[in-house]
Amino acid sequence: MSADLHVHTTASDGTDGPEEVVLRAKELGLKAIAVTDHDTVEGVEPALAAGYLNDLEIVAGVELGAEYLGKELHLLGYFINIDNNSLKNKLRLLMSERKKRILKMTQQVQNLGIPVDYEKVLAVSRSGSVGRPHLARVLVEEGVVKNIAEAFSKYIGFGCPAYVPRYKLKPVEAIKIISEAGGVPVLAHPGQNNAHERLDMLINAGLAGLEVYHPAHSQEQENYFLRLAGERGLIITGGSDYHGPGHKTGNRLGAVTVPYDSVKEINWYNRRKR
Ligand code: AMP
Ligand code: ZN
Ligand code: FE
Ligand code: FE
C-alpha cells in the first residue's frame, strides 16, 4: 500500500485534470495521493469527489513557492483546511500576482514583435494558477518555437528578454500559512536547490517534514536526506511531482511513492499538535 504525496493537476501547471489523476492513481493501485498544486487548492475538491467515487484517499495539499536570499524553495502543505480564510486570502493574492506577472511577460514577448495573446495564455491555464509553462505552451501552439524547452531558452527563461520574476513568499510566511490552515509543512525536493541549508530557520518556523523521495534526487541525495530527516526529527515524505505525461521531470504518476504509513504519520503529527 503506497502513496504518491506530490501531484499536480490542471489547477496549476499539470496537464491531467484532478479526476484523470485520480483514475490513473487507482489504476496504478495506489492507496492515496496528495494533490499539491502550485499556489492553489482548486484541484482538491474535484479530486476528493473522484477519490470518493473510486475509493482513493486524497490528501488536501498545496505547494507554495518561496524565496530566501535569492534562492527559490518550495513548501508542501498536507491536510490543509481548504476553506481556511487566511489561506484563501493569501492564495487569492498569489493568483493575482501570477496573472499580473504573466501579463507583463506576454507584453514583453509582444514587444519583440511576436503576436501572442494574453487571453490565450489564461485559457491554457484554465484560469488556474498561471505560470511560465502556460505561456510556453501558447508559444509552441502558435509556432513561435518548436518546443517548451526552446520557449524557455529563447524567451522566458531566467535572464531571457521576456523574463519577469514571480512574486514569492518568504519561507517563514509560507510555513505560517500552511500551519494556520491546519496543515503540516514539508520542505519539497531539497536536492533541487540545496534548501536544506536553511533547515534551522525552517524548523524554527514550524517545518515538520522533508521530501526525501523525489524524481530529481540522486541515490546519494536520498541517503543524505534520509539521515538528515532522522537527525532532525522530520517526517519523511516523497512523491513523483507528477505534471502529466509530456513533462520533462515528473512525467510518471507513482514513479516515486512512500508507504501508506507515511500518510498516517503526517495525520498523527497533525492531530497531536492541536
Ligand atoms: P513559474 O513558476 O511560472 O516561474 O514557472 C516555473 C516552472 O516552469 C517550473 O516549475 C518548471 O516546471 C517550468 N520550467 C522552468 N524552466 C524550464 C525549462 N527550461 N524547460 C521547461 N520547463 C521549465
Ligand atoms: Zn509545476
Ligand atoms: Fe516544486
Ligand atoms: Fe511540484
PDB file of C-alpha atoms and ligand atoms in Angstrom:
ATOM      1  CA  MET A   1       0.000   0.000   0.000  1.00  0.00           C
ATOM      2  CA  SER A   2       1.686   3.137  -1.169  1.00  0.00           C
ATOM      3  CA  ALA A   3       1.033   6.838  -1.576  1.00  0.00           C
ATOM      4  CA  ASP A   4       2.245   9.471  -4.021  1.00  0.00           C
ATOM      5  CA  LEU A   5       2.414  12.669  -1.988  1.00  0.00           C
ATOM      6  CA  HIS A   6       3.316  15.197  -4.691  1.00  0.00           C
ATOM      7  CA  VAL A   7       0.896  15.533  -7.593  1.00  0.00           C
ATOM      8  CA  HIS A   8      -0.028  18.488  -9.824  1.00  0.00           C
ATOM      9  CA  THR A   9      -3.227  18.880 -11.839  1.00  0.00           C
ATOM     10  CA  THR A  10      -4.648  21.318 -14.386  1.00  0.00           C
ATOM     11  CA  ALA A  11      -5.455  23.602 -11.437  1.00  0.00           C
ATOM     12  CA  SER A  12      -1.794  24.651 -11.776  1.00  0.00           C
ATOM     13  CA  ASP A  13       0.674  23.542 -14.436  1.00  0.00           C
ATOM     14  CA  GLY A  14      -0.204  19.848 -14.617  1.00  0.00           C
ATOM     15  CA  THR A  15      -1.816  18.586 -17.806  1.00  0.00           C
ATOM     16  CA  ASP A  16      -4.157  15.953 -16.307  1.00  0.00           C
ATOM     17  CA  GLY A  17      -7.345  17.102 -14.608  1.00  0.00           C
ATOM     18  CA  PRO A  18      -7.955  16.101 -10.968  1.00  0.00           C
ATOM     19  CA  GLU A  19     -10.400  13.339 -11.966  1.00  0.00           C
ATOM     20  CA  GLU A  20      -7.959  11.954 -14.530  1.00  0.00           C
ATOM     21  CA  VAL A  21      -5.149  11.897 -11.976  1.00  0.00           C
ATOM     22  CA  VAL A  22      -7.380  10.009  -9.541  1.00  0.00           C
ATOM     23  CA  LEU A  23      -8.284   7.410 -12.171  1.00  0.00           C
ATOM     24  CA  ARG A  24      -4.638   6.935 -13.136  1.00  0.00           C
ATOM     25  CA  ALA A  25      -3.652   6.586  -9.466  1.00  0.00           C
ATOM     26  CA  LYS A  26      -6.361   3.994  -8.941  1.00  0.00           C
ATOM     27  CA  GLU A  27      -5.190   2.041 -11.992  1.00  0.00           C
ATOM     28  CA  LEU A  28      -1.692   2.018 -10.549  1.00  0.00           C
ATOM     29  CA  GLY A  29      -3.034   0.532  -7.334  1.00  0.00           C
ATOM     30  CA  LEU A  30      -2.102   3.481  -5.134  1.00  0.00           C
ATOM     31  CA  LYS A  31      -3.917   3.874  -1.838  1.00  0.00           C
ATOM     32  CA  ALA A  32      -3.560   7.650  -1.543  1.00  0.00           C
ATOM     33  CA  ILE A  33      -2.327  10.707  -3.387  1.00  0.00           C
ATOM     34  CA  ALA A  34      -1.744  14.262  -2.223  1.00  0.00           C
ATOM     35  CA  VAL A  35      -2.931  16.958  -4.616  1.00  0.00           C
ATOM     36  CA  THR A  36      -0.257  19.643  -4.288  1.00  0.00           C
ATOM     37  CA  ASP A  37      -0.784  22.313  -6.919  1.00  0.00           C
ATOM     38  CA  HIS A  38       1.321  25.469  -7.048  1.00  0.00           C
ATOM     39  CA  ASP A  39      -0.322  28.250  -5.017  1.00  0.00           C
ATOM     40  CA  THR A  40      -3.855  26.896  -5.403  1.00  0.00           C
ATOM     41  CA  VAL A  41      -6.239  24.366  -3.860  1.00  0.00           C
ATOM     42  CA  GLU A  42      -8.766  24.447  -6.721  1.00  0.00           C
ATOM     43  CA  GLY A  43      -7.897  20.877  -7.722  1.00  0.00           C
ATOM     44  CA  VAL A  44      -8.546  19.426  -4.269  1.00  0.00           C
ATOM     45  CA  GLU A  45     -12.337  19.337  -4.211  1.00  0.00           C
ATOM     46  CA  PRO A  46     -12.776  17.689  -7.626  1.00  0.00           C
ATOM     47  CA  ALA A  47     -10.079  15.176  -6.621  1.00  0.00           C
ATOM     48  CA  LEU A  48     -11.876  14.460  -3.330  1.00  0.00           C
ATOM     49  CA  ALA A  49     -15.095  13.766  -5.212  1.00  0.00           C
ATOM     50  CA  ALA A  50     -13.366  11.475  -7.710  1.00  0.00           C
ATOM     51  CA  GLY A  51     -11.443   9.849  -4.874  1.00  0.00           C
ATOM     52  CA  TYR A  52     -14.667   9.114  -3.037  1.00  0.00           C
ATOM     53  CA  LEU A  53     -16.184   7.504  -6.128  1.00  0.00           C
ATOM     54  CA  ASN A  54     -13.074   5.452  -6.844  1.00  0.00           C
ATOM     55  CA  ASP A  55     -12.010   4.570  -3.327  1.00  0.00           C
ATOM     56  CA  LEU A  56      -8.743   6.508  -3.396  1.00  0.00           C
ATOM     57  CA  GLU A  57      -7.694   8.604  -0.420  1.00  0.00           C
ATOM     58  CA  ILE A  58      -6.927  12.226  -1.262  1.00  0.00           C
ATOM     59  CA  VAL A  59      -4.720  14.336   0.952  1.00  0.00           C
ATOM     60  CA  ALA A  60      -5.663  18.015   0.605  1.00  0.00           C
ATOM     61  CA  GLY A  61      -2.412  19.759  -0.213  1.00  0.00           C
ATOM     62  CA  VAL A  62      -0.672  22.740  -1.743  1.00  0.00           C
ATOM     63  CA  GLU A  63       2.844  23.639  -2.909  1.00  0.00           C
ATOM     64  CA  LEU A  64       3.857  27.188  -2.046  1.00  0.00           C
ATOM     65  CA  GLY A  65       6.812  28.776  -3.834  1.00  0.00           C
ATOM     66  CA  ALA A  66       9.020  30.884  -1.595  1.00  0.00           C
ATOM     67  CA  GLU A  67      12.320  32.696  -1.836  1.00  0.00           C
ATOM     68  CA  TYR A  68      15.106  33.286   0.613  1.00  0.00           C
ATOM     69  CA  LEU A  69      18.325  35.206  -0.185  1.00  0.00           C
ATOM     70  CA  GLY A  70      17.662  34.894  -3.888  1.00  0.00           C
ATOM     71  CA  LYS A  71      17.114  31.136  -3.759  1.00  0.00           C
ATOM     72  CA  GLU A  72      13.797  29.537  -4.546  1.00  0.00           C
ATOM     73  CA  LEU A  73      12.418  26.934  -2.205  1.00  0.00           C
ATOM     74  CA  HIS A  74       9.120  25.086  -2.210  1.00  0.00           C
ATOM     75  CA  LEU A  75       6.938  24.161   0.740  1.00  0.00           C
ATOM     76  CA  LEU A  76       4.330  21.446   0.638  1.00  0.00           C
ATOM     77  CA  GLY A  77       1.323  21.630   2.934  1.00  0.00           C
ATOM     78  CA  TYR A  78      -0.566  18.435   3.827  1.00  0.00           C
ATOM     79  CA  PHE A  79      -4.034  18.009   5.355  1.00  0.00           C
ATOM     80  CA  ILE A  80      -4.789  21.689   4.965  1.00  0.00           C
ATOM     81  CA  ASN A  81      -8.248  23.093   5.512  1.00  0.00           C
ATOM     82  CA  ILE A  82      -9.020  24.454   2.043  1.00  0.00           C
ATOM     83  CA  ASP A  83     -11.810  26.650   3.464  1.00  0.00           C
ATOM     84  CA  ASN A  84      -9.477  28.471   5.853  1.00  0.00           C
ATOM     85  CA  ASN A  85      -9.993  32.186   5.292  1.00  0.00           C
ATOM     86  CA  SER A  86      -6.443  33.418   5.671  1.00  0.00           C
ATOM     87  CA  LEU A  87      -5.266  30.657   3.306  1.00  0.00           C
ATOM     88  CA  LYS A  88      -7.910  31.688   0.783  1.00  0.00           C
ATOM     89  CA  ASN A  89      -6.878  35.349   1.033  1.00  0.00           C
ATOM     90  CA  LYS A  90      -3.197  34.533   0.542  1.00  0.00           C
ATOM     91  CA  LEU A  91      -3.901  32.280  -2.425  1.00  0.00           C
ATOM     92  CA  ARG A  92      -6.072  34.996  -3.961  1.00  0.00           C
ATOM     93  CA  LEU A  93      -3.158  37.435  -3.640  1.00  0.00           C
ATOM     94  CA  LEU A  94      -0.710  34.928  -5.149  1.00  0.00           C
ATOM     95  CA  MET A  95      -3.141  34.306  -8.014  1.00  0.00           C
ATOM     96  CA  SER A  96      -3.493  37.975  -8.890  1.00  0.00           C
ATOM     97  CA  GLU A  97       0.306  38.434  -8.707  1.00  0.00           C
ATOM     98  CA  ARG A  98       0.721  35.457 -11.056  1.00  0.00           C
ATOM     99  CA  LYS A  99      -1.741  36.990 -13.541  1.00  0.00           C
ATOM    100  CA  LYS A 100      -0.032  40.405 -13.447  1.00  0.00           C
ATOM    101  CA  ARG A 101       3.343  38.799 -13.972  1.00  0.00           C
ATOM    102  CA  ILE A 102       2.253  36.692 -16.941  1.00  0.00           C
ATOM    103  CA  LEU A 103       0.546  39.752 -18.464  1.00  0.00           C
ATOM    104  CA  LYS A 104       3.880  41.612 -18.220  1.00  0.00           C
ATOM    105  CA  MET A 105       5.751  38.672 -19.744  1.00  0.00           C
ATOM    106  CA  THR A 106       3.207  38.405 -22.570  1.00  0.00           C
ATOM    107  CA  GLN A 107       3.628  42.115 -23.286  1.00  0.00           C
ATOM    108  CA  GLN A 108       7.397  41.727 -23.362  1.00  0.00           C
ATOM    109  CA  VAL A 109       7.062  38.897 -25.871  1.00  0.00           C
ATOM    110  CA  GLN A 110       4.791  41.175 -27.940  1.00  0.00           C
ATOM    111  CA  ASN A 111       7.431  43.919 -27.715  1.00  0.00           C
ATOM    112  CA  LEU A 112       9.787  41.531 -29.508  1.00  0.00           C
ATOM    113  CA  GLY A 113       7.366  41.630 -32.446  1.00  0.00           C
ATOM    114  CA  ILE A 114       5.747  38.280 -31.672  1.00  0.00           C
ATOM    115  CA  PRO A 115       1.956  38.333 -31.591  1.00  0.00           C
ATOM    116  CA  VAL A 116       0.832  36.351 -28.562  1.00  0.00           C
ATOM    117  CA  ASP A 117      -2.498  36.688 -26.836  1.00  0.00           C
ATOM    118  CA  TYR A 118      -2.720  37.047 -23.032  1.00  0.00           C
ATOM    119  CA  GLU A 119      -6.275  35.680 -23.051  1.00  0.00           C
ATOM    120  CA  LYS A 120      -4.985  32.542 -24.751  1.00  0.00           C
ATOM    121  CA  VAL A 121      -2.410  32.041 -22.019  1.00  0.00           C
ATOM    122  CA  LEU A 122      -5.118  32.409 -19.390  1.00  0.00           C
ATOM    123  CA  ALA A 123      -7.295  29.968 -21.330  1.00  0.00           C
ATOM    124  CA  VAL A 124      -4.475  27.407 -21.411  1.00  0.00           C
ATOM    125  CA  SER A 125      -4.120  27.816 -17.649  1.00  0.00           C
ATOM    126  CA  ARG A 126      -7.895  27.317 -17.371  1.00  0.00           C
ATOM    127  CA  SER A 127      -7.881  30.459 -15.237  1.00  0.00           C
ATOM    128  CA  GLY A 128      -5.941  28.472 -12.668  1.00  0.00           C
ATOM    129  CA  SER A 129      -2.519  29.067 -11.208  1.00  0.00           C
ATOM    130  CA  VAL A 130      -0.970  30.617 -14.323  1.00  0.00           C
ATOM    131  CA  GLY A 131       2.788  30.363 -14.875  1.00  0.00           C
ATOM    132  CA  ARG A 132       5.513  30.270 -17.465  1.00  0.00           C
ATOM    133  CA  PRO A 133       4.685  26.711 -18.593  1.00  0.00           C
ATOM    134  CA  HIS A 134       1.315  28.007 -19.868  1.00  0.00           C
ATOM    135  CA  LEU A 135       2.905  30.875 -21.798  1.00  0.00           C
ATOM    136  CA  ALA A 136       5.405  28.352 -23.174  1.00  0.00           C
ATOM    137  CA  ARG A 137       2.583  26.104 -24.394  1.00  0.00           C
ATOM    138  CA  VAL A 138       0.976  29.006 -26.259  1.00  0.00           C
ATOM    139  CA  LEU A 139       4.314  29.890 -27.875  1.00  0.00           C
ATOM    140  CA  VAL A 140       4.556  26.277 -29.088  1.00  0.00           C
ATOM    141  CA  GLU A 141       0.930  26.222 -30.289  1.00  0.00           C
ATOM    142  CA  GLU A 142       1.448  29.443 -32.224  1.00  0.00           C
ATOM    143  CA  GLY A 143       4.531  28.019 -33.909  1.00  0.00           C
ATOM    144  CA  VAL A 144       6.817  30.676 -32.418  1.00  0.00           C
ATOM    145  CA  VAL A 145       9.078  27.951 -31.017  1.00  0.00           C
ATOM    146  CA  LYS A 146       9.453  24.224 -31.668  1.00  0.00           C
ATOM    147  CA  ASN A 147       9.018  23.105 -28.091  1.00  0.00           C
ATOM    148  CA  ILE A 148       8.737  24.142 -24.447  1.00  0.00           C
ATOM    149  CA  ALA A 149      12.500  23.974 -23.930  1.00  0.00           C
ATOM    150  CA  GLU A 150      13.058  26.470 -26.757  1.00  0.00           C
ATOM    151  CA  ALA A 151      10.424  28.816 -25.293  1.00  0.00           C
ATOM    152  CA  PHE A 152      12.410  28.854 -22.056  1.00  0.00           C
ATOM    153  CA  SER A 153      15.862  29.136 -23.613  1.00  0.00           C
ATOM    154  CA  LYS A 154      14.890  31.911 -26.066  1.00  0.00           C
ATOM    155  CA  TYR A 155      12.203  33.962 -24.365  1.00  0.00           C
ATOM    156  CA  ILE A 156      11.007  33.195 -20.874  1.00  0.00           C
ATOM    157  CA  GLY A 157      13.874  31.526 -19.020  1.00  0.00           C
ATOM    158  CA  PHE A 158      15.760  33.417 -16.333  1.00  0.00           C
ATOM    159  CA  GLY A 159      17.807  36.182 -17.995  1.00  0.00           C
ATOM    160  CA  CYS A 160      15.845  35.997 -21.280  1.00  0.00           C
ATOM    161  CA  PRO A 161      14.226  39.086 -22.849  1.00  0.00           C
ATOM    162  CA  ALA A 162      10.675  38.351 -21.672  1.00  0.00           C
ATOM    163  CA  TYR A 163      11.557  37.079 -18.206  1.00  0.00           C
ATOM    164  CA  VAL A 164       9.825  38.738 -15.277  1.00  0.00           C
ATOM    165  CA  PRO A 165      10.381  37.429 -11.740  1.00  0.00           C
ATOM    166  CA  ARG A 166       7.443  35.994  -9.845  1.00  0.00           C
ATOM    167  CA  TYR A 167       6.231  37.388  -6.537  1.00  0.00           C
ATOM    168  CA  LYS A 168       7.354  34.974  -3.855  1.00  0.00           C
ATOM    169  CA  LEU A 169       6.555  34.494  -0.218  1.00  0.00           C
ATOM    170  CA  LYS A 170       9.233  34.266   2.447  1.00  0.00           C
ATOM    171  CA  PRO A 171       9.629  30.629   3.575  1.00  0.00           C
ATOM    172  CA  VAL A 172       8.613  31.515   7.129  1.00  0.00           C
ATOM    173  CA  GLU A 173       5.419  33.104   5.780  1.00  0.00           C
ATOM    174  CA  ALA A 174       4.669  30.027   3.688  1.00  0.00           C
ATOM    175  CA  ILE A 175       5.105  27.741   6.698  1.00  0.00           C
ATOM    176  CA  LYS A 176       2.844  30.004   8.738  1.00  0.00           C
ATOM    177  CA  ILE A 177       0.119  29.981   6.072  1.00  0.00           C
ATOM    178  CA  ILE A 178       0.179  26.172   5.953  1.00  0.00           C
ATOM    179  CA  SER A 179       0.213  25.791   9.749  1.00  0.00           C
ATOM    180  CA  GLU A 180      -2.583  28.299  10.260  1.00  0.00           C
ATOM    181  CA  ALA A 181      -4.686  26.433   7.720  1.00  0.00           C
ATOM    182  CA  GLY A 182      -4.310  23.372   9.941  1.00  0.00           C
ATOM    183  CA  GLY A 183      -1.754  21.712   7.694  1.00  0.00           C
ATOM    184  CA  VAL A 184       1.625  20.030   8.022  1.00  0.00           C
ATOM    185  CA  PRO A 185       4.501  21.942   6.356  1.00  0.00           C
ATOM    186  CA  VAL A 186       7.112  19.890   4.490  1.00  0.00           C
ATOM    187  CA  LEU A 187      10.170  21.072   2.570  1.00  0.00           C
ATOM    188  CA  ALA A 188       9.819  19.958  -1.077  1.00  0.00           C
ATOM    189  CA  HIS A 189      12.683  18.465  -3.153  1.00  0.00           C
ATOM    190  CA  PRO A 190      15.547  19.891  -1.033  1.00  0.00           C
ATOM    191  CA  GLY A 191      18.031  18.446  -3.514  1.00  0.00           C
ATOM    192  CA  GLN A 192      16.839  20.778  -6.282  1.00  0.00           C
ATOM    193  CA  ASN A 193      18.024  23.957  -4.607  1.00  0.00           C
ATOM    194  CA  ASN A 194      20.028  22.942  -1.535  1.00  0.00           C
ATOM    195  CA  ALA A 195      17.175  24.314   0.522  1.00  0.00           C
ATOM    196  CA  HIS A 196      18.203  22.083   3.433  1.00  0.00           C
ATOM    197  CA  GLU A 197      20.970  24.633   4.093  1.00  0.00           C
ATOM    198  CA  ARG A 198      18.171  26.709   5.610  1.00  0.00           C
ATOM    199  CA  LEU A 199      16.843  23.872   7.705  1.00  0.00           C
ATOM    200  CA  ASP A 200      17.365  25.527  11.108  1.00  0.00           C
ATOM    201  CA  MET A 201      15.356  28.566  10.116  1.00  0.00           C
ATOM    202  CA  LEU A 202      12.621  26.405   8.607  1.00  0.00           C
ATOM    203  CA  ILE A 203      12.396  24.120  11.640  1.00  0.00           C
ATOM    204  CA  ASN A 204      12.199  27.145  13.948  1.00  0.00           C
ATOM    205  CA  ALA A 205       9.286  28.371  11.843  1.00  0.00           C
ATOM    206  CA  GLY A 206       7.491  25.039  12.274  1.00  0.00           C
ATOM    207  CA  LEU A 207       8.684  22.779   9.467  1.00  0.00           C
ATOM    208  CA  ALA A 208       7.549  19.213  10.172  1.00  0.00           C
ATOM    209  CA  GLY A 209       8.804  17.129   7.277  1.00  0.00           C
ATOM    210  CA  LEU A 210      11.322  16.635   4.492  1.00  0.00           C
ATOM    211  CA  GLU A 211      10.574  15.346   0.994  1.00  0.00           C
ATOM    212  CA  VAL A 212      13.321  12.741   0.901  1.00  0.00           C
ATOM    213  CA  TYR A 213      11.992  10.851  -2.119  1.00  0.00           C
ATOM    214  CA  HIS A 214      11.662  12.860  -5.341  1.00  0.00           C
ATOM    215  CA  PRO A 215      12.439  12.029  -9.001  1.00  0.00           C
ATOM    216  CA  ALA A 216      15.142  14.717  -9.154  1.00  0.00           C
ATOM    217  CA  HIS A 217      17.058  13.246  -6.189  1.00  0.00           C
ATOM    218  CA  SER A 218      20.046  11.002  -6.782  1.00  0.00           C
ATOM    219  CA  GLN A 219      20.600   7.924  -4.650  1.00  0.00           C
ATOM    220  CA  GLU A 220      23.264   9.839  -2.705  1.00  0.00           C
ATOM    221  CA  GLN A 221      20.909  12.740  -2.036  1.00  0.00           C
ATOM    222  CA  GLU A 222      18.195  10.338  -0.964  1.00  0.00           C
ATOM    223  CA  ASN A 223      20.546   8.691   1.549  1.00  0.00           C
ATOM    224  CA  TYR A 224      21.720  12.059   2.803  1.00  0.00           C
ATOM    225  CA  PHE A 225      18.214  13.482   3.270  1.00  0.00           C
ATOM    226  CA  LEU A 226      17.039  10.270   4.896  1.00  0.00           C
ATOM    227  CA  ARG A 227      19.757  10.632   7.512  1.00  0.00           C
ATOM    228  CA  LEU A 228      19.100  14.360   7.885  1.00  0.00           C
ATOM    229  CA  ALA A 229      15.376  13.782   8.471  1.00  0.00           C
ATOM    230  CA  GLY A 230      16.232  11.212  11.124  1.00  0.00           C
ATOM    231  CA  GLU A 231      18.674  13.522  12.865  1.00  0.00           C
ATOM    232  CA  ARG A 232      16.281  16.459  12.869  1.00  0.00           C
ATOM    233  CA  GLY A 233      13.146  14.514  13.730  1.00  0.00           C
ATOM    234  CA  LEU A 234      11.414  15.374  10.466  1.00  0.00           C
ATOM    235  CA  ILE A 235       8.679  13.269   8.887  1.00  0.00           C
ATOM    236  CA  ILE A 236       9.910  11.553   5.724  1.00  0.00           C
ATOM    237  CA  THR A 237       7.730  12.130   2.663  1.00  0.00           C
ATOM    238  CA  GLY A 238       8.012  11.614  -1.066  1.00  0.00           C
ATOM    239  CA  GLY A 239       6.203  11.793  -4.348  1.00  0.00           C
ATOM    240  CA  SER A 240       6.501  11.862  -8.120  1.00  0.00           C
ATOM    241  CA  ASP A 241       5.911  15.619  -8.656  1.00  0.00           C
ATOM    242  CA  TYR A 242       3.648  14.414 -11.469  1.00  0.00           C
ATOM    243  CA  HIS A 243       2.749  17.118 -14.001  1.00  0.00           C
ATOM    244  CA  GLY A 244       1.498  14.955 -16.888  1.00  0.00           C
ATOM    245  CA  PRO A 245       2.980  12.509 -19.421  1.00  0.00           C
ATOM    246  CA  GLY A 246       4.680  15.109 -21.623  1.00  0.00           C
ATOM    247  CA  HIS A 247       6.553  16.879 -18.864  1.00  0.00           C
ATOM    248  CA  LYS A 248      10.354  16.896 -18.558  1.00  0.00           C
ATOM    249  CA  THR A 249      10.538  15.735 -14.934  1.00  0.00           C
ATOM    250  CA  GLY A 250       7.606  14.357 -13.010  1.00  0.00           C
ATOM    251  CA  ASN A 251       6.085  12.659 -16.022  1.00  0.00           C
ATOM    252  CA  ARG A 252       5.127   9.373 -14.362  1.00  0.00           C
ATOM    253  CA  LEU A 253       2.489   9.255 -11.648  1.00  0.00           C
ATOM    254  CA  GLY A 254       3.528   6.882  -8.875  1.00  0.00           C
ATOM    255  CA  ALA A 255       7.154   6.815 -10.099  1.00  0.00           C
ATOM    256  CA  VAL A 256       8.090   7.846  -6.562  1.00  0.00           C
ATOM    257  CA  THR A 257       5.963   6.772  -3.637  1.00  0.00           C
ATOM    258  CA  VAL A 258       6.130   6.284   0.114  1.00  0.00           C
ATOM    259  CA  PRO A 259       4.486   3.577   2.220  1.00  0.00           C
ATOM    260  CA  TYR A 260       0.922   4.436   3.242  1.00  0.00           C
ATOM    261  CA  ASP A 261       2.193   4.603   6.841  1.00  0.00           C
ATOM    262  CA  SER A 262       3.723   7.991   5.980  1.00  0.00           C
ATOM    263  CA  VAL A 263       0.225   9.369   5.427  1.00  0.00           C
ATOM    264  CA  LYS A 264      -0.788   8.064   8.837  1.00  0.00           C
ATOM    265  CA  GLU A 265       2.314   9.614  10.357  1.00  0.00           C
ATOM    266  CA  ILE A 266       1.567  13.042   8.861  1.00  0.00           C
ATOM    267  CA  ASN A 267      -2.028  12.782  10.044  1.00  0.00           C
ATOM    268  CA  TRP A 268      -0.947  11.712  13.500  1.00  0.00           C
ATOM    269  CA  TYR A 269       1.501  14.623  13.734  1.00  0.00           C
ATOM    270  CA  ASN A 270      -1.297  16.975  12.761  1.00  0.00           C
ATOM    271  CA  ARG A 271      -3.678  15.696  15.441  1.00  0.00           C
ATOM    272  CA  ARG A 272      -1.009  15.798  18.135  1.00  0.00           C
ATOM    273  CA  LYS A 273      -0.146  19.454  17.578  1.00  0.00           C
ATOM    274  CA  ARG A 274      -3.681  20.630  18.354  1.00  0.00           C
TER     275      ARG A 274
HETATM  276  P1  AMP B   1       6.987  29.830 -12.921  1.00  0.00           P
HETATM  277  O1  AMP B   1       6.708  29.339 -11.544  1.00  0.00           O
HETATM  278  O2  AMP B   1       5.817  30.404 -13.589  1.00  0.00           O
HETATM  279  O3  AMP B   1       8.200  30.720 -12.970  1.00  0.00           O
HETATM  280  O4  AMP B   1       7.367  28.532 -13.770  1.00  0.00           O
HETATM  281  C1  AMP B   1       8.281  27.625 -13.250  1.00  0.00           C
HETATM  282  C2  AMP B   1       8.033  26.273 -13.883  1.00  0.00           C
HETATM  283  O5  AMP B   1       8.456  26.295 -15.229  1.00  0.00           O
HETATM  284  C3  AMP B   1       8.849  25.184 -13.224  1.00  0.00           C
HETATM  285  O6  AMP B   1       8.135  24.572 -12.187  1.00  0.00           O
HETATM  286  C4  AMP B   1       9.087  24.218 -14.346  1.00  0.00           C
HETATM  287  O7  AMP B   1       8.031  23.267 -14.373  1.00  0.00           O
HETATM  288  C5  AMP B   1       8.998  25.038 -15.593  1.00  0.00           C
HETATM  289  N1  AMP B   1      10.324  25.274 -16.181  1.00  0.00           N
HETATM  290  C6  AMP B   1      11.311  26.051 -15.715  1.00  0.00           C
HETATM  291  N2  AMP B   1      12.371  26.043 -16.537  1.00  0.00           N
HETATM  292  C7  AMP B   1      12.056  25.221 -17.570  1.00  0.00           C
HETATM  293  C8  AMP B   1      12.720  24.789 -18.759  1.00  0.00           C
HETATM  294  N3  AMP B   1      13.949  25.214 -19.077  1.00  0.00           N
HETATM  295  N4  AMP B   1      12.069  23.936 -19.578  1.00  0.00           N
HETATM  296  C9  AMP B   1      10.817  23.517 -19.278  1.00  0.00           C
HETATM  297  N5  AMP B   1      10.142  23.881 -18.175  1.00  0.00           N
HETATM  298  C10 AMP B   1      10.735  24.729 -17.335  1.00  0.00           C
HETATM  299 ZN    ZN B   2       4.870  22.757 -11.596  1.00  0.00          ZN
HETATM  300 FE    FE B   3       8.366  22.268  -6.591  1.00  0.00          FE
HETATM  301 FE    FE B   4       5.740  20.253  -7.547  1.00  0.00          FE
END
